Coordinates of C-alpha atoms in Angstrom, one line a residue:
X1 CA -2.8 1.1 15.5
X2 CA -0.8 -2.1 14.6
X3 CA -2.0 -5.9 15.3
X4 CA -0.6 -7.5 18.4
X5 CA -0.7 -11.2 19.3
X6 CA -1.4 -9.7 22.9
X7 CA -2.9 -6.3 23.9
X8 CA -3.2 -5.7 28.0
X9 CA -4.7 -2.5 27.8
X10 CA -9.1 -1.4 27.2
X11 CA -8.7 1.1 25.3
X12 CA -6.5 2.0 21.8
X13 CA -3.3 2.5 22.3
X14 CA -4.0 6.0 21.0
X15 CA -6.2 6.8 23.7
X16 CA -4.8 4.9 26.9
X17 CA -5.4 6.6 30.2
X18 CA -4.3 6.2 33.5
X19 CA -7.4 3.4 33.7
X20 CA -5.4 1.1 31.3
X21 CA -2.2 1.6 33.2
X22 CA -3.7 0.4 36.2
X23 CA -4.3 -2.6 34.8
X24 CA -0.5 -3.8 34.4
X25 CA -0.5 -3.9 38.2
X26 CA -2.1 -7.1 37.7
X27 CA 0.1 -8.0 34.9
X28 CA 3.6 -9.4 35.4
X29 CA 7.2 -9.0 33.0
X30 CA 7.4 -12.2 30.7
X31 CA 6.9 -12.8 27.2
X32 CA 5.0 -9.7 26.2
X33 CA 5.9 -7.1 28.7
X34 CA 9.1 -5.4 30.1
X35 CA 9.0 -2.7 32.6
X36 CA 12.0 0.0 32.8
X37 CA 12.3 2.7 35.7
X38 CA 14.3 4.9 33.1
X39 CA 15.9 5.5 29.4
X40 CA 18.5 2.7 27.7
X41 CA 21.3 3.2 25.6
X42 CA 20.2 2.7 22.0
X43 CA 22.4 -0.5 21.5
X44 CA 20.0 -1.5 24.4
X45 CA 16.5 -0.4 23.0
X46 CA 17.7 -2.4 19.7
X47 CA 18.5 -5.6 21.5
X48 CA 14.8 -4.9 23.2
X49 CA 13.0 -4.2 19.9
X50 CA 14.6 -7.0 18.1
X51 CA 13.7 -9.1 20.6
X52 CA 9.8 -8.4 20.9
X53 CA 9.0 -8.6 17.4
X54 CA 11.2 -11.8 16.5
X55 CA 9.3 -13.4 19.2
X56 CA 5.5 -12.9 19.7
X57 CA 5.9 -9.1 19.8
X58 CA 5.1 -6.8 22.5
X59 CA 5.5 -3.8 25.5
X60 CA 8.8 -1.9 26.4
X61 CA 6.9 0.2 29.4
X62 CA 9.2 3.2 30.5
X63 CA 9.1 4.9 33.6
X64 CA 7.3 2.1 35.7
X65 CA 9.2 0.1 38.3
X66 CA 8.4 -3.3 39.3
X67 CA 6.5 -4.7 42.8
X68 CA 9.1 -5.8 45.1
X69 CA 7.8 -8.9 46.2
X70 CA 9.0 -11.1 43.0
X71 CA 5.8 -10.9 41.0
X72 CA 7.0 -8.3 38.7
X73 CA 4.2 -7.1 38.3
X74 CA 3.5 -3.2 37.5
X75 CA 4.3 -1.1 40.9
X76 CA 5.5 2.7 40.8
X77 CA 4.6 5.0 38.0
X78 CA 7.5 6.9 38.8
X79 CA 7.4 8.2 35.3
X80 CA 10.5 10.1 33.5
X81 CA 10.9 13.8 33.0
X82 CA 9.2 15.6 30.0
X83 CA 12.2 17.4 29.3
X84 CA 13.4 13.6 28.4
X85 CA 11.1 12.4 26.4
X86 CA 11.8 14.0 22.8
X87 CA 15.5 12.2 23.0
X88 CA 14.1 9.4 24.3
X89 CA 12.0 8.9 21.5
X90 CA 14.9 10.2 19.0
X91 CA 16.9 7.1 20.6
X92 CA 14.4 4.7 20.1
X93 CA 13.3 5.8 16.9
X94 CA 17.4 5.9 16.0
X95 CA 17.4 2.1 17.3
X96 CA 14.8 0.8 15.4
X97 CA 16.0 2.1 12.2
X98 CA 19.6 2.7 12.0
X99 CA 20.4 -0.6 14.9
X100 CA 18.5 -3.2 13.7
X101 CA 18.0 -4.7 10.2
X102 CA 15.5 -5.3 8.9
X103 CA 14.0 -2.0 11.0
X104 CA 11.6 -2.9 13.4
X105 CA 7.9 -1.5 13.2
X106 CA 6.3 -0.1 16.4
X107 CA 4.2 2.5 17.4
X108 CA 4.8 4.8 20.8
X109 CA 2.1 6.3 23.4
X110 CA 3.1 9.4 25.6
X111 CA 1.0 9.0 28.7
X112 CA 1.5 12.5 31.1
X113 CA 0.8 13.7 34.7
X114 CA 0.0 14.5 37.1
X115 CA -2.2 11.8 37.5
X116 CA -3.1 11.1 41.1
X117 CA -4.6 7.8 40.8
X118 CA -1.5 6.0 39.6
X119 CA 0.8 9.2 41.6
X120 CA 2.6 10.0 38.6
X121 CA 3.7 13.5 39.4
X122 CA 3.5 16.9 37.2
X123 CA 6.3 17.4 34.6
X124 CA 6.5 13.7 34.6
X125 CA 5.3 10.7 31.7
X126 CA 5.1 7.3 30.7
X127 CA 6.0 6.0 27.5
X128 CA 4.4 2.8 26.0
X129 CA 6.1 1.7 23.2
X130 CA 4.4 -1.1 20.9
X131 CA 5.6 -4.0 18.9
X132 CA 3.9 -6.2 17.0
X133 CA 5.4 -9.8 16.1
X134 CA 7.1 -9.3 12.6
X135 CA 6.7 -11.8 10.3
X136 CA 9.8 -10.4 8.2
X137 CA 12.1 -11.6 10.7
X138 CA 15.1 -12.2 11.6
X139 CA 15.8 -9.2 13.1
X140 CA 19.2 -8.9 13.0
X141 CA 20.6 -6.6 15.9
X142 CA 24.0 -4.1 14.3
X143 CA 26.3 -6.7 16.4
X144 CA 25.3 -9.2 14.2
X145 CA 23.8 -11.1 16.9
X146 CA 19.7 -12.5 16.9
X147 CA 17.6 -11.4 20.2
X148 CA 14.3 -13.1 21.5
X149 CA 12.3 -12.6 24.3
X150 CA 12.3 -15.3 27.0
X151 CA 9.6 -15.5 29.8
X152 CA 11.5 -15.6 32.7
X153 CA 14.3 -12.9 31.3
X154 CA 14.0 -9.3 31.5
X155 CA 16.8 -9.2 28.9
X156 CA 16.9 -9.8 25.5
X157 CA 18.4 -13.6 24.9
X158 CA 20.9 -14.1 22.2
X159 CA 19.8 -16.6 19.9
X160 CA 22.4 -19.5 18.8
X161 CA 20.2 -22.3 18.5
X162 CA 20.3 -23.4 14.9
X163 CA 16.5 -24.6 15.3
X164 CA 15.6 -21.2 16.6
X165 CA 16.9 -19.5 13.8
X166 CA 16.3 -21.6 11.0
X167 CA 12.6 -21.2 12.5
X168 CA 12.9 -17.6 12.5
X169 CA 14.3 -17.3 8.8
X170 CA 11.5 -19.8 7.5
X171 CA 9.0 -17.7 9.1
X172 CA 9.8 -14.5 7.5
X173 CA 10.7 -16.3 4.2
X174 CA 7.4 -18.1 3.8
X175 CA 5.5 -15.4 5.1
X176 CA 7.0 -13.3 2.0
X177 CA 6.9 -16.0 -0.7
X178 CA 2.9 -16.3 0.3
X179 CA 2.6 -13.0 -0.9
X180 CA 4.9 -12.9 -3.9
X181 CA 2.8 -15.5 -5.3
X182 CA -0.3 -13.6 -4.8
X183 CA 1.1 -10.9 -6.3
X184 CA 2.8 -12.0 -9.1
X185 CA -0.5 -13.8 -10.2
X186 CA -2.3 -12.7 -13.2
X187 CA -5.5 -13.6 -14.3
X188 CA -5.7 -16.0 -17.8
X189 CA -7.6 -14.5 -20.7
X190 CA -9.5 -16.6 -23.2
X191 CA -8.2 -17.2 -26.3
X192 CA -9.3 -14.6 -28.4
X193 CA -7.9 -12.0 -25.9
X194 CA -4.6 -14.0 -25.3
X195 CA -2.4 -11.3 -27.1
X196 CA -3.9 -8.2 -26.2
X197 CA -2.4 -5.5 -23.7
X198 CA -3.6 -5.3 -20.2
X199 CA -2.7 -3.8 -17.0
X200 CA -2.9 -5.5 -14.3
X201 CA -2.7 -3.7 -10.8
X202 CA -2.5 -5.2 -7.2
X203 CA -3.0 -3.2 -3.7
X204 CA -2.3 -4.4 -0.6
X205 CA -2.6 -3.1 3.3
X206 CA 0.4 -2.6 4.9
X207 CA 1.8 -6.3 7.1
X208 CA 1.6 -5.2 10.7
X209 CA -0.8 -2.6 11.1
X210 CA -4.4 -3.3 12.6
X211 CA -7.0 -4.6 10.0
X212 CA -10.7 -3.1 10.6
X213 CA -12.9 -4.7 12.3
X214 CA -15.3 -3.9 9.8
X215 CA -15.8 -6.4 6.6
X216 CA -16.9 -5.2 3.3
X217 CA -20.6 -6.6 2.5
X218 CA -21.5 -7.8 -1.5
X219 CA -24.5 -4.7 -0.7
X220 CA -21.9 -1.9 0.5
X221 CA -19.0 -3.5 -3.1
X222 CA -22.0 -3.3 -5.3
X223 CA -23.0 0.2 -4.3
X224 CA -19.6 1.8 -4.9
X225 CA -18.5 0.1 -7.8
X226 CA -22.3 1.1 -9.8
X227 CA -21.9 4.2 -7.5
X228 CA -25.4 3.8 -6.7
X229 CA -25.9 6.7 -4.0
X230 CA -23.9 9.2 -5.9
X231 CA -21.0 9.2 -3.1
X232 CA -18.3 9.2 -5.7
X233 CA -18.0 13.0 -6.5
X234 CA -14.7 13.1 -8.9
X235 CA -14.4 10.1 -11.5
X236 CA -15.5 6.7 -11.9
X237 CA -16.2 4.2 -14.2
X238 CA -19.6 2.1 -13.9
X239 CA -19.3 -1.8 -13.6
X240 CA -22.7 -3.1 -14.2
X241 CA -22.1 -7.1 -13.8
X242 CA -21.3 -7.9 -10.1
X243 CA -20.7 -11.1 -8.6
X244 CA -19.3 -12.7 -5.2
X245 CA -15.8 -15.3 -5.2
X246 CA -14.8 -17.7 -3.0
X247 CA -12.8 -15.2 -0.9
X248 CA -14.0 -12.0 -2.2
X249 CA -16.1 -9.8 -4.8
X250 CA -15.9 -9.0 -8.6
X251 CA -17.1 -5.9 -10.3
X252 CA -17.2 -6.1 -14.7
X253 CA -17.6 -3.4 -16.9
X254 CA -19.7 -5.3 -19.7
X255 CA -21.6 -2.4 -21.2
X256 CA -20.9 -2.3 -25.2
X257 CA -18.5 -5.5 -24.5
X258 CA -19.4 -8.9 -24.7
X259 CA -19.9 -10.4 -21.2
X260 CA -18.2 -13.6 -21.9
X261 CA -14.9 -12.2 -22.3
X262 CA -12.4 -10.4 -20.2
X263 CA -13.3 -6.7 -19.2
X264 CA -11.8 -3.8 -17.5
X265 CA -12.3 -4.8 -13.9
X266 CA -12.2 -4.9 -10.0
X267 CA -11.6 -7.6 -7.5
X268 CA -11.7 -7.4 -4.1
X269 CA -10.6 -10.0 -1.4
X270 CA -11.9 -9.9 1.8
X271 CA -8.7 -8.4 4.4
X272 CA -8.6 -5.1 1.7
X273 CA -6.7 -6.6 -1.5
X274 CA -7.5 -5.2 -4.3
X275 CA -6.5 -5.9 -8.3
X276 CA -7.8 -3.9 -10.9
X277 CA -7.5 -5.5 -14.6
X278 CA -7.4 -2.7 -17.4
X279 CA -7.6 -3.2 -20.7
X280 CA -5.4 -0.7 -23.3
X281 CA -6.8 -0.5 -26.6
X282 CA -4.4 -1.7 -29.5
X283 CA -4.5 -0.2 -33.2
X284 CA -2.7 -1.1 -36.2
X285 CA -2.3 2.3 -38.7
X286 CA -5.5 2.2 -40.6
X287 CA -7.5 1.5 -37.4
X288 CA -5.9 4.2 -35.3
X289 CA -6.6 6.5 -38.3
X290 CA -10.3 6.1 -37.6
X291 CA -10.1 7.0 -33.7
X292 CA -8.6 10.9 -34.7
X293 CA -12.3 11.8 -33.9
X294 CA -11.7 11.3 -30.6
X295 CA -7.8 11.5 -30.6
X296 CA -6.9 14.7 -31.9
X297 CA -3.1 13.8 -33.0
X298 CA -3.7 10.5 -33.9
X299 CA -3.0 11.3 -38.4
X300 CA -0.1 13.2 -37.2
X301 CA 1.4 10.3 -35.0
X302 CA 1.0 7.7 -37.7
X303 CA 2.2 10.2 -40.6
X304 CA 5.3 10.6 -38.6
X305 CA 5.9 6.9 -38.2
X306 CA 5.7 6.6 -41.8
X307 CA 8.2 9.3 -42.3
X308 CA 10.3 7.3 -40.1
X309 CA 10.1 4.0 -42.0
X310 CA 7.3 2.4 -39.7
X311 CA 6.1 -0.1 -42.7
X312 CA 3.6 -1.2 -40.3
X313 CA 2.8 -1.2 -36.6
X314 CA 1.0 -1.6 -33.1
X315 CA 0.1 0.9 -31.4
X316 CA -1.8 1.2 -27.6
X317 CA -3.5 4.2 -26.6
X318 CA -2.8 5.1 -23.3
X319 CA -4.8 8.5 -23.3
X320 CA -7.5 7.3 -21.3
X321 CA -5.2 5.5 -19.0
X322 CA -5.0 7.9 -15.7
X323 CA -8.3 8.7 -15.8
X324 CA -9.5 4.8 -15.8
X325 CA -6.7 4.4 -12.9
X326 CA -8.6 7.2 -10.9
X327 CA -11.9 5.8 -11.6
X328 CA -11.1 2.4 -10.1
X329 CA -8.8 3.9 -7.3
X330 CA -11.5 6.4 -5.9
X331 CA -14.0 3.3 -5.5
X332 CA -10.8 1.3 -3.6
X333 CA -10.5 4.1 -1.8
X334 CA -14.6 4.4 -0.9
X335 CA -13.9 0.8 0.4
X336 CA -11.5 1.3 2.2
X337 CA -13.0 4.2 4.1
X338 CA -16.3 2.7 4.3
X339 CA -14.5 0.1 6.6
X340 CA -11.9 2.2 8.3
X341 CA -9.2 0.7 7.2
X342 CA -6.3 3.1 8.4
X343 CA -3.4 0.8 7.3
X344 CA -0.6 2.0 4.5
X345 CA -1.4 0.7 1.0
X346 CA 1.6 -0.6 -1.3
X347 CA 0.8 -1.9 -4.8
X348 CA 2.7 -3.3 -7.9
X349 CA 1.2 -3.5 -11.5
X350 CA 2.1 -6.3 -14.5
X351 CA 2.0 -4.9 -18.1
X352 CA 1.2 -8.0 -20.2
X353 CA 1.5 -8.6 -24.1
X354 CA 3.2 -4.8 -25.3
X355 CA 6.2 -6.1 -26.9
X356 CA 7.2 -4.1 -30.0
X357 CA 4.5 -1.9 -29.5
X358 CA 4.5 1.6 -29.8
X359 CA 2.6 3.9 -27.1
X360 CA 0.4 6.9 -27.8
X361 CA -1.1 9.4 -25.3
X362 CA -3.1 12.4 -27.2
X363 CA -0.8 15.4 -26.0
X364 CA 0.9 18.0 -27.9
X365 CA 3.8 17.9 -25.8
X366 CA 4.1 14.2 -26.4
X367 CA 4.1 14.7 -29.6
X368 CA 6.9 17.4 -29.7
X369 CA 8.9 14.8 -28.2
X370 CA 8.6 12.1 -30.4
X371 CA 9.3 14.3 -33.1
X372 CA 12.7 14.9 -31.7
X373 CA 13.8 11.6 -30.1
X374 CA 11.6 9.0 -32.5
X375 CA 8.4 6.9 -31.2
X376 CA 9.1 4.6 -28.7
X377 CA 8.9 1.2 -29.2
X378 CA 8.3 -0.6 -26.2
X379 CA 11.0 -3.7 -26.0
X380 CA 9.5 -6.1 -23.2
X381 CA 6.9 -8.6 -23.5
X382 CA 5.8 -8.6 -19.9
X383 CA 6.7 -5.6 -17.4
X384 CA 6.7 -6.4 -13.8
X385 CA 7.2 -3.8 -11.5
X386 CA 8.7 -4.5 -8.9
X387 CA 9.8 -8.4 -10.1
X388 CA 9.7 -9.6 -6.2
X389 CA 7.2 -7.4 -4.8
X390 CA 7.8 -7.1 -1.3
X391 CA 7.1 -4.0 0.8
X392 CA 10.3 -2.9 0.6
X393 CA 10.3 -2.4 -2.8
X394 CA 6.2 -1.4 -3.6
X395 CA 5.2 1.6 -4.4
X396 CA 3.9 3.4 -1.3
X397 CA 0.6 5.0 -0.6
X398 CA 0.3 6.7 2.5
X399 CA -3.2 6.1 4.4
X400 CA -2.9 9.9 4.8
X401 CA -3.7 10.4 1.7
X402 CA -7.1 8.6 0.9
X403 CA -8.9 11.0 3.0
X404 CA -12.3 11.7 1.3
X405 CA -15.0 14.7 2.5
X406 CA -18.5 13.2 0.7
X407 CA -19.9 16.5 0.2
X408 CA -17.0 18.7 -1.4
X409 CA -15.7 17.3 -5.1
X410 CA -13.4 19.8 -5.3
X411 CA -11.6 18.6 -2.3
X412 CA -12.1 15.3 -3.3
X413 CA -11.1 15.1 -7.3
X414 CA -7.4 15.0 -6.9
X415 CA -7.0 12.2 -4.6
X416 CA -7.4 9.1 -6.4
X417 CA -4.8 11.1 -9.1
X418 CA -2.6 11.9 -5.8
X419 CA -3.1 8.1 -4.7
X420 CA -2.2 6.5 -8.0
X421 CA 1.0 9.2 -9.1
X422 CA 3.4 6.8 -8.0
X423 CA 2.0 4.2 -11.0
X424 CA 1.4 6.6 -13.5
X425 CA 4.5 7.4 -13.4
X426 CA 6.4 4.3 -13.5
X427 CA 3.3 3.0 -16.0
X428 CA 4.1 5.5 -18.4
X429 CA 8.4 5.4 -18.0
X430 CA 8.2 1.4 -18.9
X431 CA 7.2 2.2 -22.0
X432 CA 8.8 5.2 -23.3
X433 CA 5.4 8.0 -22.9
X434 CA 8.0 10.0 -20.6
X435 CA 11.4 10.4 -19.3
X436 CA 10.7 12.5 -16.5
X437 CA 8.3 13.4 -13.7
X438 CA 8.3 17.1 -15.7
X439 CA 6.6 15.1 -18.7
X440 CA 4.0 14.4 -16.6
X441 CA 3.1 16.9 -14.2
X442 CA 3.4 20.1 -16.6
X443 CA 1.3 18.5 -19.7
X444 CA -2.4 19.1 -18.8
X445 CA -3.3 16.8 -21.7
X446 CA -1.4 13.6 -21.0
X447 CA -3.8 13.4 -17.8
X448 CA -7.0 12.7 -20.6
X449 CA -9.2 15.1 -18.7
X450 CA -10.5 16.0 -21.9
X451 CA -12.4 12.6 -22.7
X452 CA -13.8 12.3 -19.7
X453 CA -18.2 13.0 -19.6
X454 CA -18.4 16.4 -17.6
X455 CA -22.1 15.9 -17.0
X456 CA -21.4 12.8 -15.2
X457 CA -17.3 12.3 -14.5
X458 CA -17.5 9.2 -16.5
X459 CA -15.0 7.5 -18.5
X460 CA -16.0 6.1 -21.5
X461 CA -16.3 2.1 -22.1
X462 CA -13.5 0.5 -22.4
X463 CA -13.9 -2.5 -25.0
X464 CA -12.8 -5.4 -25.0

């Protein structure tokens, strides 16, 4: 369900009944609601749509006629044919996407008869269609031309008031900006850590769609993050130094590190944003040498880059990466479940300090490539993906897939790995690990299940 400045109706729009529509005959056409006895053209539906959500959002009603006596209020529900109502929708569906730019977000409800106490007949519906005000607005309609909704108008106005639209531009532009800069924000790290590599990951809920109702206490954070009632089945890693911000919570893996400094880690603001900070390890030859215990080609990836002329070198291990990604996504995840959050999720990331630094991951088939195209050397300082995160250009996670059934792990192990793909991915492109999505899905090793403790799905400390 999406978040509307006004909402006429009891119940969800997923679950309105002939109750709720009974109600609109005590609620009249104005700013919020528009009845229509039948189907418009789809030039028509995008003037209507634009309209709604460049002003306060709200109800295109179809199949209801209004009371005769000039309070235009809710009268008939003479309803329109069913046999109507899957090119109906295709219209609207068509308007909003292909007729107005940027596309308008709304939701629809298919209400059907026969329902005697309203007399909308058999073979007959109503269809409710929802939109919230958009705060990426203007709304530009494919004429060129800028609709609002007026009170006392049951069509869309065009807009030519300079004001107006100035107004209308600001409000989508300062809306965005406000998010940029929280997105584009990355912690500072005390001196000593000042040049080493980190991750940093934001997630956000989708603008638009409802927020729970439901906050997120420090009790229910601290519980999922330490995993205290065992409800994480697949991956995790254990923060053990939890804390409450001004506007949120903080979870710190100190264990082995020293608590002072900066640590691989999870912040949470209260409305579901979420960073997670990760720290990659860095290595110069002889000290990446000494990790072939637990990295099995880590002598032949430095022998190599001495046959190549590599006098000396940084090197970041990324073989632990996914599964750390996982282990702070599941517990988002838990979170975000645990307050029924149904909204989208969209994220960015911020690779910080890798500049002339070569990437590892402990794979065969990585190093099979590297032996025929060279080690990468990664050529950026900082990697901001996207630069000007907006949700037009954030990766995309579906709430669809953050389903989680507590008592099954084998039903559950694969989704914070389905959840995070879309960074992986790009994570390990930016710096030369692989070339395409074939690298990654069809080398069992580069995912680091490996490393992972099977008695108790934990990933090992990272230090800092």
């Amino acid at each position: 369900m999406l978040n509307y400045s006004y909402y006429p109706f009891k119940n969800k729009i997923e679950e309105i009944d002939f109750n709720d529509l009974l109600i609109l005959r005590e609620v009249s056409e104005g700013w919020y609601i528009d009845y229509k006895v039948q189907g418009l053209k789809i030039t028509d539906f995008a003037k209507h749509l634009s309209a709604f959500a460049n002003q306060y959002g709200g109800w295109l009603i179809i199949g209801i006629s209004e009371a005769p006596d000039g309070s235009r209020t809710a009268s008939e529900f003479l309803g329109i044919p069913n046999e109507q109502l899957e090119k109906l929708s295709r219209d609207i569906r068509e308007a909003s996407a292909a007729h107005v730019n940027p596309e308008v977000l709304y939701e629809e409800k298919v209400i059907k008869g026969p329902l005697e106490d309203i007399g909308l007949a058999e073979g007959k519906s109503i269809l409710v269609i929802g939109i919230p005000m958009s705060h990426n607005t203007p709304h530009i309609h494919a004429s060129g031309r800028i609709y609002r909704r007026l009170a006392d108008q049951s069509k869309p106005k065009e807009e030519t008031d300079r004001y107006i639209l100035d107004e209308l531009w600001r409000r989508g532009k300062n809306h965005q900006d406000k998010i940029k800069d929280f997105l584009k924000n990355i912690p500072e790290l005390p001196e000593s850590q000042s040049d080493n590599p980190w991750v940093h990951i934001y997630f956000k809920p989708a603008d638009g769609q409802l927020a729970p109702e439901k906050s997120l206490s420090f009790d229910e954070f601290s519980k999922i993050v330490r995993n205290t009632n065992n409800d994480i089945l697949g991956v995790h890693a254990p923060m053990q130094a939890i804390n409450t911000t001004a506007n949120g919570f903080i979870a710190r893996q100190i264990e082995n590190n020293d608590p002072s400094l900066a640590s691989l880690t999870i912040r949470w603001w209260h409305g579901g944003r979420v960073r997670f900070d990760i720290p990659l390890n860095q290595f110069d030859f002889k000290g990446f040498i000494a990790t072939q215990e637990r990295n099995k080609y880590a002598f032949d990836f430095c022998k190599l880059a001495h046959e190549v002329g590599f006098k000396d070198m940084k090197i970041v291990d990324y073989s632990m990466f996914i599964q750390i990604l996982a282990s702070l996504s599941i517990s988002y995840i838990h979170m975000l479940n645990l307050t029924s959050d149904k909204r989208d999720i969209y994220s960015c990331y911020t690779l910080r300090n890798v500049f002339h630094t070569s990437p590892y991951v402990d794979s065969e088939l990585f190093m099979k490539r590297i032996r025929e195209f060279s080690l990468p050397l990664t050529v950026d300082r900082i990697i901001s993906i996207p630069s000007e995160p907006t949700e037009e250009t954030m990766f995309f996670h579906p709430h669809k897939d953050l389903h989680i059934e507590h008592d099954s792990y084998e039903r559950n192990k694969a989704v914070p790995f389905i959840f995070s793909l879309p960074l992986i991915y790009q994570i390990f492109e930016s710096v030369g690990i692989i070339s395409n999505i074939d690298d990654l899905t069809k080398d069992n090793d580069i995912w680091g299940f490996s490393k992972v403790n099977n008695a108790t799905n934990t990933v090992p400390n990272q230090t800092n």
